[in-house]
Structures are given as structure tokens and as C-alpha cells.
Amino acid sequence: MAEKDKACDKDLPEAALVPSEQLKFINRFTVTRADACISCGMCASLCPYGVHKRIEGHARILPPDDRRCIGPSCEVNYFFCVANCPTNSLSVGTSETFISMGDPRWTSEMILATWAQSETGRPLPLDHPGNIGASGGGFDRLHFRLPEPKAKFDPDEICTAIDLNRRGSGPMIRIPIPIYGGGMSFGSVSLYTMLARAKAAKKWKTFTCTGEGGYPEALVPYKDNVITQVATGLFGVREETIQRTKIVEFKYAQGAKPGLGGHLLHDKNTPEVARMREAVPYTSLFSPFPFHSVYSVEDHKKHLDWASAINPTALMSVKVSTPNDVEMVSVGSYYAGAHIVHLDGGYGGTGAAPEIAKKNIAMPIEYAIPKVHKFLLNEGIRDQVTLLASGGLRTAMDVAKTIALGADGAVTGTADLVALGCVRCGNCESGRGCPRGIATTDPILDKLIDADWGAERISNLYNSWRLQWCDLLSRFGMTDIAELRGRTDLLRHADKPAKGGGK
Ligand code: SF4
Ligand code: SF4
């Protein structure tokens, strides 16, 4: 049966408003009221966005609620408070924090858009600036030739599901959205962050991954949606953690730092983390590179056979970076028994990955995906393997571009953290870790994240993304995301002039 003819799960979660106030979120604009204000209430009576509020009987007007302000572009409106204030007490400008937040890959515009999606579950317009970064390369130079929007489309009529086992035997696992959450270990992130991701994965019938730091007991109730990762350090890898999972992921390399292994600096290796990793607390932990038991496809097959012997029903996923011969690696993994080949490109990585490694070692993921896709097609095995890609995929449009380049779906990570309030400050690894309570193991900081709140935020983000994929597919006259796979003709590179229709 063709993948697009298979039943598509329509029983999907709905979005609910999950306010951002739990954390101190950043406004795009600031509204400042000077001391000359006489609290006349003129601004409150004019502003239709509710920025200014004057409570009857109170002597002073309330401080402005900047979050609601639409900014200096408001000056064209008759109700522009700055122009109407009788004492010239008001000024409106762009927030300094907004300007300094983020980086060229995760711009402040993209972070704010992701927060809004996580708060409301509503989709971004496909041409919204929050869909694209300012890195000047990679997915930021790649655009869809977007046809005009369809007047109306029904998301229920559009299938965004993908199969994770396409080998024709063993358990069939179909996830209703073409993404699952990539590995982030206990130690690199907090237990509550892991729990939030697992709860969201369960809600969406997709997966999240333990990462290489072991399998905390708190995740066991979500075991049907948690991938067990086996990495070179073998931290916390036990028979029972392989037996309880539906997917075992062998991490051979990370796109952000191929050839370097992983490390967890001593401050974050708390007694709980150390117990999970069977290590000494407050020592720095390093995972070697590579697996010293694997130097050939035969060795690789022994690895997969070993995990299959422990859990015969688990799917095998192989995560590799993108060396020059990435297509040969992928074919080798398929013949060794992998159900999922997961290509990890170099745009991702937390503050733990050295910049020189992120930018100079692996092949850019937008080159690696079509290379592998075409090679698997020529080998006649493309439809027996699920090809996933990761490494700095930030938005629904990045995921869609990944698929148009030839992948079946994507593995995402940082976007989940941004949904929880990450500001991309890059302090994930230093000292006690994340000041927002996300990438930390500090017993005080980690309480900043409530797992249920976080799960709803991530769930909303997935809902918003699904609606964006539906919008995109409907514009191309498609009803199944499988139809998008390998459609590089729908993309254009910003360095090449646009030909034919679309923007
Ligand atoms: S600039 Fe416009 S939106 Fe902002 S507070 Fe003034 S009236 Fe309201
Ligand atoms: S320290 Fe926290 S807020 Fe800063 S980049 Fe890391 S996860 Fe994001």
C-alpha cells in the first residue's frame, strides 16, 4: 500500500491558550510614561489594544502593558497615544532586550514568533519573518516558491503523518506529524524539561529521546513515547532501558561536533545526574568518539543485533553526522538493519558545542539530505528506510524544506526549548546552567519550569506547525506530506533569480 493511502490519524490534540507570564517574557516594544503624566486617562480611552489602563477611583493610571503595543508604526492611527497625550509624556520604541536577544540563526523575531505559537497554538503566516533566520546560509537562503494561499483548506483533510518502520516487517509505528524530539540528556537539561517534552510527545503520539544521560524513572510512565539512546559513553545504558522502549537510537556522531564526542561540565553533574550516569558527582564527564567497538559495517550490524536481541520488537535508529561519504554510511546502516537513518547536520547544538566544530566540520544538512535521498533511490531501497534529518531545524518551514529536499521527516530540539522560554543566551553549559530553568540541573533553577505547563506549550507549537504544513501542502494542491518528499523543484535558492510562478 502506498504510504499516502494509509489511514491518517485525525484524533489530534487541540490548542489551548497557555500564557507566557509564568516566565519573564520579553516585549518587542516598550511604552514609557514620563513623570509629567497627569493620569488624565486620555491614552487609556484611545488605545484599542489595552496597553493603558485607568481604574476608576485610582489616583494614578496603571503602568503600561507593553506586551500589547504594536509599536511606532502605530503613528499612522488616529488613536496613537504618543501624539494625543496632552503633556507629551508618552514615548514608544523598540525594546533594547528584544534588539539584543537571539542570534542570526535564531533571530529575536523568530524567538518571539515561537513564543506566540507556543502560547496560542495558532499558525504563523507562511511569509512571516519569524519563519526565517538571518544567518545568510543554509535554510535561511532556501525558500519555497509559494503559490497564493487557498481561500479555504480543511486541516482534517490533509495528512502529515509518517511511518517510522518502512521495512515491511516488525511493528508499524506511524506518527501523526513528521517530527519527533531529539535527544537531550538528563544533565544537559532538567528533569522537568525532559518531562515536558515526554508529555507533549505522548499527547501527539510521537516521540522524544532520552539523550545519552540515562533514563530517569520519572519518564517511565511515558515509555511508549520515549526513545532510548545508546551513545559512546554508555551512560545509564541498561537492559531494562532498552527493553522498555519502542525505538533504540544509536548515536554515532553529533552534527554540531562530529569527531569530538560529548561532554558535561562538572557543575551540572549533580548527585542525581551522577547516579543516573553511574559516575562521580561534580566531575566533568566526557563521551569518547567514536564507538571503539565499531570500525566497519559488520561491527555496526553487531551493535544493532545486540540491541535487537535484548528487545526484538524495537525499531533501530542510527544517528550519524554528515561526512563526505554520508550516503555510503546511510546505505551501510540500512543493510545493518536500521529502520531509521537520522542525519544530524551542523547548524544545531547547544552552547556546549565549540563554534569551530559547528561551522567547519560536517557537510551542511541541505547538501547531505538530497545526496542520501538520491543514493538510496538509486540503490532501490529508498522506500524501505525512514530518512530523518536534524541539526538546527527551527521552524515548521525548516521541517518542510527538509522534506522537500528528500527526507521523510525531521528531528527537532531547540524549538522545544524556545517554547519553554529559551532566549538563546548560550549559557546552557556554564556554571549552574540555564538562568531560565531549562538547561540546568540546579535544584532551585529547575523549579522555574512546570512540566505540565511546558508540555502544553510544546503541544501548542506542534499544533501551530501542523497547521502551517497543511497551509503549505494545500497551496501546492497536496493532501499528504509524503507528496512533498524530494520536491526540490518547489524550492529556490536566494542566490538564484526566481523563475516562473511563486515568490
Ligand atoms: S502606540 Fe498605539 S498600540 Fe501602542 S500604546 Fe500607544 S495607542 Fe496603544
Ligand atoms: S541557557 Fe537556557 S535560555 Fe540560555 S540558551 Fe541555554 S536553554 Fe536557552
PDB file of N, CA, C and O and ligand atoms in Angstrom, residues 417 422-428 434-436 438-439, ligand 2:
ATOM      1  N   LEU A 417      12.799  23.903  23.378  1.00  0.00           N
ATOM      2  CA  LEU A 417      13.326  24.713  24.488  1.00  0.00           C
ATOM      3  C   LEU A 417      12.868  26.166  24.368  1.00  0.00           C
ATOM      4  O   LEU A 417      12.568  26.821  25.362  1.00  0.00           O
ATOM      5  N   CYS A 422      13.339  29.573  26.287  1.00  0.00           N
ATOM      6  CA  CYS A 422      14.767  29.780  25.986  1.00  0.00           C
ATOM      7  C   CYS A 422      14.947  31.083  25.215  1.00  0.00           C
ATOM      8  O   CYS A 422      14.169  31.388  24.311  1.00  0.00           O
ATOM      9  N   VAL A 423      15.989  31.844  25.598  1.00  0.00           N
ATOM     10  CA  VAL A 423      16.273  33.109  24.914  1.00  0.00           C
ATOM     11  C   VAL A 423      17.551  33.023  24.088  1.00  0.00           C
ATOM     12  O   VAL A 423      18.059  34.032  23.620  1.00  0.00           O
ATOM     13  N   ARG A 424      18.104  31.807  23.937  1.00  0.00           N
ATOM     14  CA  ARG A 424      19.317  31.585  23.143  1.00  0.00           C
ATOM     15  C   ARG A 424      20.498  32.403  23.678  1.00  0.00           C
ATOM     16  O   ARG A 424      21.264  32.984  22.918  1.00  0.00           O
ATOM     17  N   CYS A 425      20.639  32.427  25.004  1.00  0.00           N
ATOM     18  CA  CYS A 425      21.739  33.195  25.583  1.00  0.00           C
ATOM     19  C   CYS A 425      23.057  32.434  25.517  1.00  0.00           C
ATOM     20  O   CYS A 425      24.114  33.021  25.677  1.00  0.00           O
ATOM     21  N   GLY A 426      22.998  31.118  25.304  1.00  0.00           N
ATOM     22  CA  GLY A 426      24.221  30.330  25.151  1.00  0.00           C
ATOM     23  C   GLY A 426      24.881  29.944  26.460  1.00  0.00           C
ATOM     24  O   GLY A 426      26.023  29.499  26.475  1.00  0.00           O
ATOM     25  N   ASN A 427      24.158  30.088  27.592  1.00  0.00           N
ATOM     26  CA  ASN A 427      24.763  29.750  28.889  1.00  0.00           C
ATOM     27  C   ASN A 427      24.419  28.339  29.353  1.00  0.00           C
ATOM     28  O   ASN A 427      24.558  28.027  30.528  1.00  0.00           O
ATOM     29  N   CYS A 428      23.950  27.491  28.432  1.00  0.00           N
ATOM     30  CA  CYS A 428      23.453  26.172  28.831  1.00  0.00           C
ATOM     31  C   CYS A 428      24.478  25.381  29.656  1.00  0.00           C
ATOM     32  O   CYS A 428      24.125  24.641  30.545  1.00  0.00           O
ATOM     33  N   CYS A 434      21.284  26.968  32.795  1.00  0.00           N
ATOM     34  CA  CYS A 434      20.329  27.908  32.233  1.00  0.00           C
ATOM     35  C   CYS A 434      19.622  28.791  33.270  1.00  0.00           C
ATOM     36  O   CYS A 434      18.976  28.296  34.194  1.00  0.00           O
ATOM     37  N   PRO A 435      19.699  30.120  33.113  1.00  0.00           N
ATOM     38  CA  PRO A 435      19.001  31.009  34.047  1.00  0.00           C
ATOM     39  C   PRO A 435      17.488  30.940  33.905  1.00  0.00           C
ATOM     40  O   PRO A 435      16.767  31.446  34.762  1.00  0.00           O
ATOM     41  N   ARG A 436      16.984  30.312  32.833  1.00  0.00           N
ATOM     42  CA  ARG A 436      15.537  30.187  32.629  1.00  0.00           C
ATOM     43  C   ARG A 436      15.017  28.852  33.175  1.00  0.00           C
ATOM     44  O   ARG A 436      13.836  28.533  33.018  1.00  0.00           O
ATOM     45  N   ILE A 438      15.810  25.774  32.156  1.00  0.00           N
ATOM     46  CA  ILE A 438      15.569  24.753  31.128  1.00  0.00           C
ATOM     47  C   ILE A 438      16.745  23.789  31.039  1.00  0.00           C
ATOM     48  O   ILE A 438      16.595  22.581  31.274  1.00  0.00           O
ATOM     49  N   ALA A 439      17.923  24.336  30.692  1.00  0.00           N
ATOM     50  CA  ALA A 439      19.113  23.507  30.538  1.00  0.00           C
ATOM     51  C   ALA A 439      19.945  23.623  31.817  1.00  0.00           C
ATOM     52  O   ALA A 439      21.028  24.181  31.831  1.00  0.00           O
TER      53      ALA A 439
HETATM   54  S1  SF4 B   2      20.943  28.764  28.979  1.00  0.00           S
HETATM   55 FE1  SF4 B   2      18.706  28.425  28.835  1.00  0.00          FE
HETATM   56  S2  SF4 B   2      17.901  30.268  27.903  1.00  0.00           S
HETATM   57 FE2  SF4 B   2      20.127  30.274  27.547  1.00  0.00          FE
HETATM   58  S3  SF4 B   2      20.391  29.248  25.558  1.00  0.00           S
HETATM   59 FE3  SF4 B   2      20.574  27.636  27.084  1.00  0.00          FE
HETATM   60  S4  SF4 B   2      18.483  26.808  27.305  1.00  0.00           S
HETATM   61 FE4  SF4 B   2      18.314  28.778  26.278  1.00  0.00          FE
END
